[in-house]
Short mmCIF file of C-alpha atoms in Angstrom, two decimals:
data_model
loop_
_atom_site.label_atom_id
_atom_site.label_comp_id
_atom_site.label_asym_id
_atom_site.label_seq_id
_atom_site.Cartn_x
_atom_site.Cartn_y
_atom_site.Cartn_z
CA UNK A 23 58.57 80.67 -12.86
CA UNK A 24 56.42 77.11 -12.29
CA UNK A 25 52.57 77.16 -11.92
CA UNK A 26 50.44 77.01 -8.88
CA UNK A 27 49.76 72.37 -7.49
CA UNK A 28 46.82 72.06 -5.92
CA UNK A 29 47.57 67.94 -4.60
CA UNK A 30 44.83 65.93 -2.32
CA UNK A 31 44.87 63.25 -0.41
CA UNK A 32 41.36 61.92 -1.99
CA UNK A 33 38.14 64.12 -3.44
CA UNK A 34 36.72 63.71 0.15
CA UNK A 35 37.14 63.76 3.70
CA UNK A 36 35.33 61.31 6.08
CA UNK A 37 32.01 61.10 6.10
CA UNK A 38 31.80 63.39 3.18
CA UNK A 39 29.01 62.12 0.38
CA UNK A 40 29.99 64.13 -2.75
CA UNK A 41 33.03 64.18 -4.32
CA UNK A 42 35.61 67.75 -3.53
CA UNK A 43 32.25 69.61 -1.92
CA UNK A 44 34.78 70.72 0.75
CA UNK A 45 37.75 72.32 -1.95
CA UNK A 46 35.34 74.09 -3.85
CA UNK A 47 36.61 77.34 -3.32
CA UNK A 48 40.52 76.61 -4.23
CA UNK A 49 39.51 74.52 -7.11
CA UNK A 50 37.67 77.30 -8.76
CA UNK A 51 40.65 80.02 -8.14
CA UNK A 52 43.05 77.21 -9.36
CA UNK A 53 41.29 76.12 -12.76
CA UNK A 54 39.77 78.97 -13.13
CA UNK A 55 38.42 78.55 -16.77
CA UNK A 56 40.74 76.65 -18.20
CA UNK A 57 40.04 73.79 -20.25
CA UNK A 58 40.94 70.44 -17.98
CA UNK A 59 43.03 67.88 -19.48
CA UNK A 60 42.39 64.73 -16.93
CA UNK A 61 44.90 62.05 -16.86
CA UNK A 62 42.85 58.62 -16.31
CA UNK A 63 45.94 56.66 -17.46
CA UNK A 64 45.85 54.91 -12.73
CA UNK A 65 42.43 53.98 -13.69
CA UNK A 66 41.01 50.97 -15.49
CA UNK A 67 38.40 52.37 -18.23
CA UNK A 68 39.54 55.20 -18.96
CA UNK A 69 37.06 56.93 -20.75
CA UNK A 70 34.25 55.65 -17.64
CA UNK A 71 36.96 57.20 -15.02
CA UNK A 72 37.38 60.36 -16.75
CA UNK A 73 33.44 60.78 -17.28
CA UNK A 74 33.16 60.39 -13.33
CA UNK A 75 35.54 62.92 -12.52
CA UNK A 76 34.79 65.94 -14.75
CA UNK A 77 30.34 64.95 -13.72
CA UNK A 78 32.20 65.47 -10.52
CA UNK A 79 34.15 68.58 -11.19
CA UNK A 80 30.88 70.18 -12.18
CA UNK A 81 29.07 69.16 -10.00
CA UNK A 82 30.82 70.83 -7.52
CA UNK A 83 32.00 73.41 -9.47
CA UNK A 84 29.60 74.66 -12.45
CA UNK A 85 30.42 73.79 -16.30
CA UNK A 86 33.68 73.08 -16.45
CA UNK A 87 35.59 71.24 -19.22
CA UNK A 88 37.57 68.54 -18.30
CA UNK A 89 38.44 66.57 -21.32
CA UNK A 90 40.66 63.07 -21.32
CA UNK A 91 44.06 63.31 -22.20
CA UNK A 92 43.73 59.43 -23.44
CA UNK A 93 41.49 60.59 -26.09
CA UNK A 94 44.07 62.79 -28.10
CA UNK A 95 45.65 61.22 -30.75
CA UNK A 96 49.35 61.99 -29.06
CA UNK A 97 48.83 63.20 -25.30
CA UNK A 98 52.43 64.44 -24.93
CA UNK A 99 52.39 66.69 -28.22
CA UNK A 100 48.93 67.98 -26.32
CA UNK A 101 51.09 69.34 -23.46
CA UNK A 102 53.95 70.32 -25.22
CA UNK A 103 51.30 72.57 -27.34
CA UNK A 104 49.28 73.49 -24.05
CA UNK A 105 48.29 77.65 -23.29
CA UNK A 106 48.69 77.87 -19.05
CA UNK A 107 46.40 80.30 -19.79
CA UNK A 108 44.14 77.83 -20.53
CA UNK A 109 44.68 74.56 -19.63
CA UNK A 110 45.63 72.71 -16.70
CA UNK A 111 46.35 69.22 -16.06
CA UNK A 112 44.31 66.62 -13.47
CA UNK A 113 46.12 64.09 -12.66
CA UNK A 114 42.98 61.63 -11.44
CA UNK A 115 43.73 59.08 -8.31
CA UNK A 116 43.71 54.93 -8.59
CA UNK A 117 47.25 52.57 -9.11
CA UNK A 118 50.26 54.93 -8.86
CA UNK A 119 52.16 52.10 -10.60
CA UNK A 120 49.98 52.07 -14.07
CA UNK A 121 49.80 55.72 -14.06
CA UNK A 122 53.36 56.14 -14.04
CA UNK A 123 54.25 53.25 -16.04
CA UNK A 124 51.48 54.83 -19.19
CA UNK A 125 52.59 58.54 -18.64
CA UNK A 126 56.66 57.07 -18.93
CA UNK A 127 55.32 54.47 -22.17
CA UNK A 128 53.29 57.48 -24.25
CA UNK A 129 55.34 60.86 -23.93
CA UNK A 130 53.75 62.40 -21.45
CA UNK A 131 55.49 62.35 -18.40
CA UNK A 132 58.59 63.95 -19.91
CA UNK A 133 55.92 66.59 -21.69
CA UNK A 134 54.72 67.58 -18.14
CA UNK A 135 58.55 68.03 -17.13
CA UNK A 136 58.91 70.62 -19.26
CA UNK A 137 56.00 72.50 -18.51
CA UNK A 138 56.11 73.16 -14.92
CA UNK A 139 54.35 76.55 -16.14
CA UNK A 140 51.73 75.04 -16.84
CA UNK A 141 48.81 74.32 -13.17
CA UNK A 142 49.29 70.92 -12.12
CA UNK A 143 46.43 69.60 -9.57
CA UNK A 144 45.82 66.04 -8.38
CA UNK A 145 44.47 63.56 -6.21
CA UNK A 146 46.06 60.25 -4.38
CA UNK A 147 48.04 58.93 -7.25
CA UNK A 148 47.98 61.92 -9.14
CA UNK A 149 49.19 63.69 -5.88
CA UNK A 150 52.53 61.22 -6.44
CA UNK A 151 52.55 61.48 -9.64
CA UNK A 152 53.62 65.41 -8.60
CA UNK A 153 56.22 64.66 -5.84
CA UNK A 154 59.80 63.60 -6.34
CA UNK A 155 59.40 60.11 -6.70
CA UNK A 156 56.34 57.87 -6.71
CA UNK A 157 58.09 55.96 -3.90
CA UNK A 158 55.45 57.10 -1.08
CA UNK A 159 52.64 55.90 -2.45
CA UNK A 160 50.71 53.24 -0.83
CA UNK A 161 49.64 50.74 -3.49
CA UNK A 162 50.00 47.24 -4.67
CA UNK A 163 52.61 47.57 -7.94
CA UNK A 164 50.34 45.82 -10.15
CA UNK A 165 52.91 46.91 -13.32
CA UNK A 166 56.22 47.26 -13.51
CA UNK A 167 56.34 51.40 -13.51
CA UNK A 168 59.70 51.03 -15.68
CA UNK A 169 60.81 54.20 -12.83
CA UNK A 170 60.22 55.85 -9.92
CA UNK A 171 60.76 59.62 -10.59
CA UNK A 172 58.36 61.50 -10.98
CA UNK A 173 57.37 64.68 -11.42
CA UNK A 174 59.08 66.84 -8.57
CA UNK A 175 56.64 69.71 -8.59
CA UNK A 176 57.00 69.81 -5.26
CA UNK A 177 60.30 69.09 -2.93
CA UNK A 178 58.40 66.54 -0.79
CA UNK A 179 56.55 63.64 -0.76
CA UNK A 180 53.41 62.94 -0.51
CA UNK A 181 51.01 59.63 1.63
CA UNK A 182 48.33 60.37 0.60
CA UNK A 183 45.34 58.62 2.51
CA UNK A 184 46.98 58.75 5.59
CA UNK A 185 46.40 55.95 7.95
CA UNK A 186 46.81 56.43 12.09
CA UNK A 187 47.87 53.59 14.04
CA UNK A 188 45.24 51.03 14.82
CA UNK A 189 46.05 49.86 18.52
CA UNK A 190 43.35 47.40 18.51
CA UNK A 191 44.73 46.02 15.37
CA UNK A 192 45.85 41.90 15.33
CA UNK A 193 47.86 42.79 11.32
CA UNK A 194 51.37 42.49 11.40
CA UNK A 195 51.74 43.58 8.92
CA UNK A 196 53.28 47.54 8.97
CA UNK A 197 51.94 50.56 10.18
CA UNK A 198 51.63 53.50 7.49
CA UNK A 199 54.31 55.23 9.78
CA UNK A 200 56.79 52.58 10.57
CA UNK A 201 56.92 51.74 6.02
CA UNK A 202 57.05 55.85 6.10
CA UNK A 203 60.81 55.39 8.44
CA UNK A 204 61.18 52.29 5.89
CA UNK A 205 61.50 55.15 3.38
CA UNK A 206 63.62 57.59 5.50
CA UNK A 207 66.19 53.96 6.54
CA UNK A 208 66.89 54.93 2.54
CA UNK A 209 66.07 58.55 1.23
CA UNK A 210 65.83 61.76 3.50
CA UNK A 211 63.14 63.76 1.44
CA UNK A 212 60.70 64.92 3.65
CA UNK A 213 57.04 63.54 4.37
CA UNK A 214 53.94 64.98 4.71
CA UNK A 215 51.28 61.75 5.26
CA UNK A 216 48.14 63.45 4.27
CA UNK A 217 44.35 62.03 6.23
CA UNK A 218 41.41 62.55 3.85
CA UNK A 219 40.54 65.00 3.00
CA UNK A 220 43.78 67.42 3.30
CA UNK A 221 45.41 68.72 0.22
CA UNK A 222 48.51 70.96 -0.30
CA UNK A 223 48.71 73.87 -2.32
CA UNK A 224 51.81 75.21 -3.84
CA UNK A 225 52.98 78.47 -5.32
CA UNK A 226 56.37 79.35 -6.72
CA UNK A 227 56.18 81.07 -3.60
CA UNK A 228 55.05 79.30 -1.20
CA UNK A 229 53.52 75.43 0.15
CA UNK A 230 50.46 75.27 2.39
CA UNK A 231 48.21 72.25 4.35
CA UNK A 232 45.04 72.86 4.20
CA UNK A 233 41.55 70.91 4.10
CA UNK A 234 42.77 68.65 6.98
CA UNK A 235 45.28 67.63 9.55
CA UNK A 236 48.53 65.96 8.55
CA UNK A 237 51.58 64.55 10.15
CA UNK A 238 54.61 65.49 9.34
CA UNK A 239 57.90 62.45 9.22
CA UNK A 240 61.28 63.84 9.02
CA UNK A 241 64.11 62.00 8.73
CA UNK A 242 65.88 62.13 12.14
CA UNK A 243 62.82 64.17 13.34
CA UNK A 244 59.87 62.81 15.49
CA UNK A 245 56.90 62.99 13.69
CA UNK A 246 55.08 65.95 14.51
CA UNK A 247 51.28 67.11 13.65
CA UNK A 248 50.48 69.86 11.04
CA UNK A 249 46.97 71.40 11.65
CA UNK A 250 44.69 72.87 8.81
CA UNK A 251 46.35 75.56 7.36
CA UNK A 252 50.23 75.15 8.40
CA UNK A 253 52.47 77.17 6.76
CA UNK A 254 54.82 73.98 4.79
CA UNK A 255 57.12 76.82 3.03
CA UNK A 256 59.68 75.96 5.58
CA UNK A 257 60.14 72.26 3.67
CA UNK A 258 61.14 74.25 0.12
CA UNK A 259 64.04 76.15 0.70
CA UNK B 2 62.90 17.72 -9.15
CA UNK B 3 62.24 21.42 -7.32
CA UNK B 4 63.03 20.95 -3.80
CA UNK B 5 59.67 22.39 -0.80
CA UNK B 6 59.51 25.34 -0.27
CA UNK B 7 57.35 26.56 3.01
CA UNK B 8 56.42 30.34 3.02
CA UNK B 9 54.75 32.20 5.82
CA UNK B 10 52.26 35.74 5.55
CA UNK B 11 54.71 35.77 8.75
CA UNK B 12 55.82 34.42 12.35
CA UNK B 13 53.01 35.23 13.79
CA UNK B 14 49.34 34.35 14.14
CA UNK B 15 46.76 36.65 15.65
CA UNK B 16 46.82 36.72 19.91
CA UNK B 17 50.27 34.70 19.86
CA UNK B 18 53.44 36.29 21.31
CA UNK B 19 56.66 33.20 20.32
CA UNK B 20 57.54 33.58 16.95
CA UNK B 21 56.61 30.32 14.65
CA UNK B 22 55.95 28.25 17.36
CA UNK B 23 52.37 27.45 15.92
CA UNK B 24 54.84 25.86 12.93
CA UNK B 25 57.26 24.28 14.76
CA UNK B 26 56.10 21.10 12.95
CA UNK B 27 56.25 21.74 9.92
CA UNK B 28 59.72 24.24 10.13
CA UNK B 29 61.25 20.99 11.81
CA UNK B 30 60.51 18.59 8.92
CA UNK B 31 61.04 21.61 6.44
CA UNK B 32 64.38 22.57 8.06
CA UNK B 33 66.28 19.22 9.03
CA UNK B 34 69.65 19.82 10.65
CA UNK B 35 70.81 21.97 8.21
CA UNK B 36 72.65 24.97 7.85
CA UNK B 37 70.20 27.61 7.52
CA UNK B 38 71.13 30.36 5.23
CA UNK B 39 68.90 33.77 5.99
CA UNK B 40 68.65 36.20 3.89
CA UNK B 41 68.05 40.06 6.11
CA UNK B 42 68.27 42.31 2.82
CA UNK B 43 64.68 43.13 3.53
CA UNK B 44 65.73 44.86 6.76
CA UNK B 45 67.86 47.43 7.64
CA UNK B 46 70.06 46.70 10.31
CA UNK B 47 71.68 43.30 8.73
CA UNK B 48 73.47 41.69 11.42
CA UNK B 49 70.47 42.40 13.96
CA UNK B 50 67.63 41.15 12.05
CA UNK B 51 69.62 37.77 11.41
CA UNK B 52 70.59 37.70 15.09
CA UNK B 53 66.84 38.14 15.66
CA UNK B 54 65.23 35.35 13.73
CA UNK B 55 67.93 32.64 14.25
CA UNK B 56 67.06 33.38 18.31
CA UNK B 57 63.68 33.13 17.30
CA UNK B 58 63.89 29.92 15.09
CA UNK B 59 66.37 28.12 17.93
CA UNK B 60 63.52 29.09 20.49
CA UNK B 61 61.15 27.23 19.02
CA UNK B 62 62.85 24.27 17.46
CA UNK B 63 66.02 24.21 19.80
CA UNK B 64 69.62 23.79 17.62
CA UNK B 65 69.80 25.32 14.59
CA UNK B 66 72.50 26.86 12.36
CA UNK B 67 70.86 30.01 11.39
CA UNK B 68 73.93 32.05 8.83
CA UNK B 69 72.82 35.37 7.39
CA UNK B 70 73.77 35.13 3.76
CA UNK B 71 75.15 39.26 3.36
CA UNK B 72 78.34 38.02 5.60
CA UNK B 73 79.32 35.56 2.95
CA UNK B 74 81.70 36.97 0.96
CA UNK B 75 80.29 36.49 -2.21
CA UNK B 76 76.95 35.35 -0.97
CA UNK B 77 75.54 34.54 -4.78
CA UNK B 78 78.74 31.91 -4.81
CA UNK B 79 77.59 29.93 -1.59
CA UNK B 80 74.02 29.81 -2.76
CA UNK B 81 75.73 28.41 -6.48
CA UNK B 82 77.94 25.95 -3.92
CA UNK B 83 74.97 25.16 -1.59
CA UNK B 84 74.61 21.12 -1.19
CA UNK B 85 70.59 20.89 -0.48
CA UNK B 86 70.91 17.62 2.06
CA UNK B 87 73.13 19.95 4.01
CA UNK B 88 72.08 23.30 3.92
CA UNK B 89 68.61 25.39 3.25
CA UNK B 90 67.71 28.97 2.51
CA UNK B 91 64.83 31.68 4.36
CA UNK B 92 64.25 34.67 3.10
CA UNK B 93 63.33 37.08 6.09
CA UNK B 94 60.40 39.26 5.82
CA UNK B 95 60.78 43.40 5.83
CA UNK B 96 60.74 45.96 2.92
CA UNK B 97 60.41 43.70 -0.75
CA UNK B 98 61.30 46.30 -2.51
CA UNK B 99 64.21 46.65 -0.74
CA UNK B 100 64.67 42.60 -0.57
CA UNK B 101 64.05 42.57 -4.28
CA UNK B 102 66.84 45.29 -5.01
CA UNK B 103 69.53 44.26 -2.93
CA UNK B 104 69.44 40.56 -4.22
CA UNK B 105 69.26 41.11 -7.81
CA UNK B 106 72.10 43.55 -7.68
CA UNK B 107 74.37 41.06 -5.38
CA UNK B 108 73.52 38.09 -8.10
CA UNK B 109 71.75 35.79 -5.05
CA UNK B 110 68.40 36.02 -7.16
CA UNK B 111 70.02 34.66 -10.23
CA UNK B 112 71.33 31.78 -8.35
CA UNK B 113 68.64 30.38 -6.22
CA UNK B 114 66.55 30.59 -9.91
CA UNK B 115 69.64 28.16 -10.79
CA UNK B 116 69.34 26.45 -7.38
CA UNK B 117 65.57 25.05 -7.50
CA UNK B 118 66.56 22.31 -5.89
CA UNK B 119 67.30 24.03 -2.45
CA UNK B 120 64.95 23.76 -0.23
CA UNK B 121 63.19 27.82 0.73
CA UNK B 122 61.46 28.99 3.26
CA UNK B 123 59.80 33.12 3.83
CA UNK B 124 58.30 34.54 6.10
CA UNK B 125 55.71 38.17 4.59
CA UNK B 126 58.69 39.45 2.07
CA UNK B 127 60.56 36.54 1.53
CA UNK B 128 57.21 34.50 0.82
CA UNK B 129 56.84 37.43 -1.65
CA UNK B 130 60.26 36.65 -3.39
CA UNK B 131 59.02 33.30 -3.82
CA UNK B 132 56.20 33.93 -6.50
CA UNK B 133 56.28 34.54 -10.55
CA UNK B 134 56.67 39.09 -9.47
CA UNK B 135 56.41 41.43 -6.04
CA UNK B 136 53.37 42.62 -8.08
CA UNK B 137 51.23 41.30 -4.82
CA UNK B 138 53.25 42.34 -1.79
CA UNK B 139 51.77 44.81 0.48
CA UNK B 140 55.28 47.19 0.98
CA UNK B 141 56.27 50.80 -0.13
CA UNK B 142 59.13 51.09 -3.10
CA UNK B 143 61.39 52.98 -0.87
CA UNK B 144 63.92 52.01 -3.79
CA UNK B 145 63.67 51.28 -7.30
CA UNK B 146 63.69 47.32 -6.88
CA UNK B 147 65.10 46.90 -10.25
CA UNK B 148 62.61 44.24 -11.91
CA UNK B 149 59.81 42.87 -10.46
CA UNK B 150 60.26 39.16 -11.13
CA UNK B 151 60.79 36.68 -8.84
CA UNK B 152 62.13 33.10 -7.92
CA UNK B 153 59.11 31.57 -9.14
CA UNK B 154 58.92 28.84 -7.13
CA UNK B 155 54.71 28.52 -6.44
CA UNK B 156 53.22 29.22 -10.03
CA UNK B 157 50.62 31.56 -7.76
CA UNK B 158 51.42 35.13 -5.73
CA UNK B 159 51.02 35.43 -2.00
CA UNK B 160 49.30 38.44 -0.63
CA UNK B 161 50.72 38.01 2.57
CA UNK B 162 49.02 40.01 5.72
CA UNK B 163 45.73 39.64 3.62
CA UNK B 164 43.11 41.52 5.60
CA UNK B 165 39.45 41.90 5.26
CA UNK B 166 38.09 44.71 5.07
CA UNK B 167 37.04 46.85 7.89
CA UNK B 168 33.27 47.60 7.17
CA UNK B 169 33.73 50.64 10.15
CA UNK B 170 36.52 52.62 7.84
CA UNK B 171 35.96 55.90 7.30
CA UNK B 172 39.03 55.50 4.82
CA UNK B 173 38.96 55.92 1.46
CA UNK B 174 42.25 54.37 0.17
CA UNK B 175 41.46 50.99 -1.67
CA UNK B 176 40.63 47.66 0.69
CA UNK B 177 43.05 45.22 0.11
CA UNK B 178 40.58 43.50 -2.24
CA UNK B 179 40.37 46.01 -4.03
CA UNK B 180 44.39 46.04 -4.99
CA UNK B 181 44.05 42.26 -5.81
CA UNK B 182 41.14 43.65 -7.87
CA UNK B 183 43.23 45.67 -9.59
CA UNK B 184 46.15 43.36 -10.55
CA UNK B 185 43.61 41.35 -11.88
CA UNK B 186 43.00 44.26 -14.48
CA UNK B 187 46.55 43.77 -15.05
CA UNK B 188 47.46 39.78 -14.98
CA UNK B 189 45.95 36.55 -14.42
CA UNK B 190 48.48 35.10 -11.63
CA UNK B 191 46.09 33.58 -9.01
CA UNK B 192 46.93 34.99 -5.41
CA UNK B 193 45.92 33.44 -2.08
CA UNK B 194 45.42 36.27 -0.09
CA UNK B 195 47.45 35.02 3.56
CA UNK B 196 45.84 35.63 6.38
CA UNK B 197 48.53 35.69 9.51
CA UNK B 198 49.65 32.78 10.18
CA UNK B 199 48.62 30.69 7.42
CA UNK B 200 51.30 29.25 5.60
CA UNK B 201 51.41 27.64 1.66
CA UNK B 202 54.07 24.19 1.71
CA UNK B 203 54.83 23.14 -2.05
CA UNK B 204 56.42 20.28 -2.80
CA UNK B 205 57.14 19.22 -6.47
CA UNK B 206 53.60 17.36 -6.43
CA UNK B 207 51.33 19.24 -4.39
CA UNK B 208 49.72 22.83 -2.87
CA UNK B 209 48.77 23.02 0.60
CA UNK B 210 47.73 26.05 2.98
CA UNK B 211 48.02 25.42 6.52
CA UNK B 212 48.10 27.51 9.74
CA UNK B 213 45.28 29.41 9.15
CA UNK B 214 42.67 30.38 7.01
CA UNK B 215 43.38 32.68 3.66
CA UNK B 216 41.23 34.18 0.75
CA UNK B 217 41.29 32.90 -2.67
CA UNK B 218 41.22 35.65 -5.66
CA UNK B 219 41.35 34.05 -9.11
CA UNK B 220 41.00 36.30 -12.29
CA UNK B 221 37.02 36.35 -13.01
CA UNK B 222 36.04 34.14 -10.27
CA UNK B 223 34.35 35.49 -7.17
CA UNK B 224 36.92 35.75 -4.50
CA UNK B 225 36.81 32.79 -1.88
CA UNK B 226 37.58 31.35 1.18
CA UNK B 227 40.24 28.43 2.18
CA UNK B 228 40.62 26.38 5.40
CA UNK B 229 43.15 25.15 7.12
CA UNK B 230 44.79 22.13 5.19
CA UNK B 231 42.87 22.82 2.04
CA UNK B 232 44.80 21.11 -0.62
CA UNK B 233 45.98 23.93 -3.29
CA UNK B 234 47.04 21.53 -6.05
CA UNK B 235 44.90 22.06 -8.87
CA UNK B 236 46.14 25.64 -9.32
CA UNK B 237 49.90 24.81 -9.89
CA UNK B 238 48.76 22.66 -12.72
#
């Protein structure tokens, strides 16, 4: 039976200063007292980033054992051997292409695919990794990702840091909505544009939006607004 | 001897309505009276897009023979057989990952690599394709590109549609400058952040910025502002 996922756009809604302060309750329920294996590979300084996120989570949740998976002698084996009642996984933010490349190269991607019984949480790039592919990332392809396929822990794509079009912009590049429309020129999978602070909580029988609002993009449909607390289980069947 | 390249951020500077009106002179010199083979694969409706760009160029330049390379029976052969004095290539904008995938699949990428004697112009995705890699695109990876390596017609990376950080934004995603910094965590190649309306003109002995300003990002250096008309030849040696 697939374990719960908790997928954040990022660690803070607009105006908030303390990372994850708005999400203390769902994080506490999700992580429980498990050891948190942190995936820092979207970042650059892996030790420093692991320390930063561990401190941020502890500030909100109290004592919590957050460990960088990169520091394990065999990160893939650590995932293969993990006890789902005592261990869980948190995918950190940064550059999604870098994260995909590193976990592809070191075997963690394959190991995680076999361990859908492990709870998974993520933010930004870590949320992209939980989707069917990383195709709805906003990041720059600074390294060859070695493939765009990802974990598929939910059947929809997240676009994190979703930005509404700015009517005053002189920018001639594509708006986020136009980019997602381009995605749907090539792919049929539904996209949830998560505004800052929003998260998706998935269980084996449900999918719910909370934390903030989001925008729903279904191929062949007009985009739709999603309020906090919206039940999205219908997207999973 | 490598032929000239003319690489635009996009077709219009801020406030301009008519595509390429600000660049009539350099375009006229660059294209001359050559047949323009247009690469429309970054777009979705290839015929419509070819017609749109052909009309836009003719509005500014007068009579011009713009043909969609996609409509040729063997696009790669058309490039292999092109006469550099009578034919030239223009890479259109849209999604860079889609463009890279299509020209990789149909052999046009390989054919263009062998024909550095053909003049090349591009805008946005078409400019990304002229760089060593497409790693500094802003686009969403809506298809697997089949590789990030590109034409290498200039030795620097272009970041088109360069956007300065917005100090009033509540967006928690990376700024463009932060994305380019991430690129330099992984790569040493210099990046020119082309603001809307800017272009690079490369010859076999020179590289010049014109049309608008840009921002220069060199690994290990503070970013620097580049005025219109800046000689960037020193970056090519």
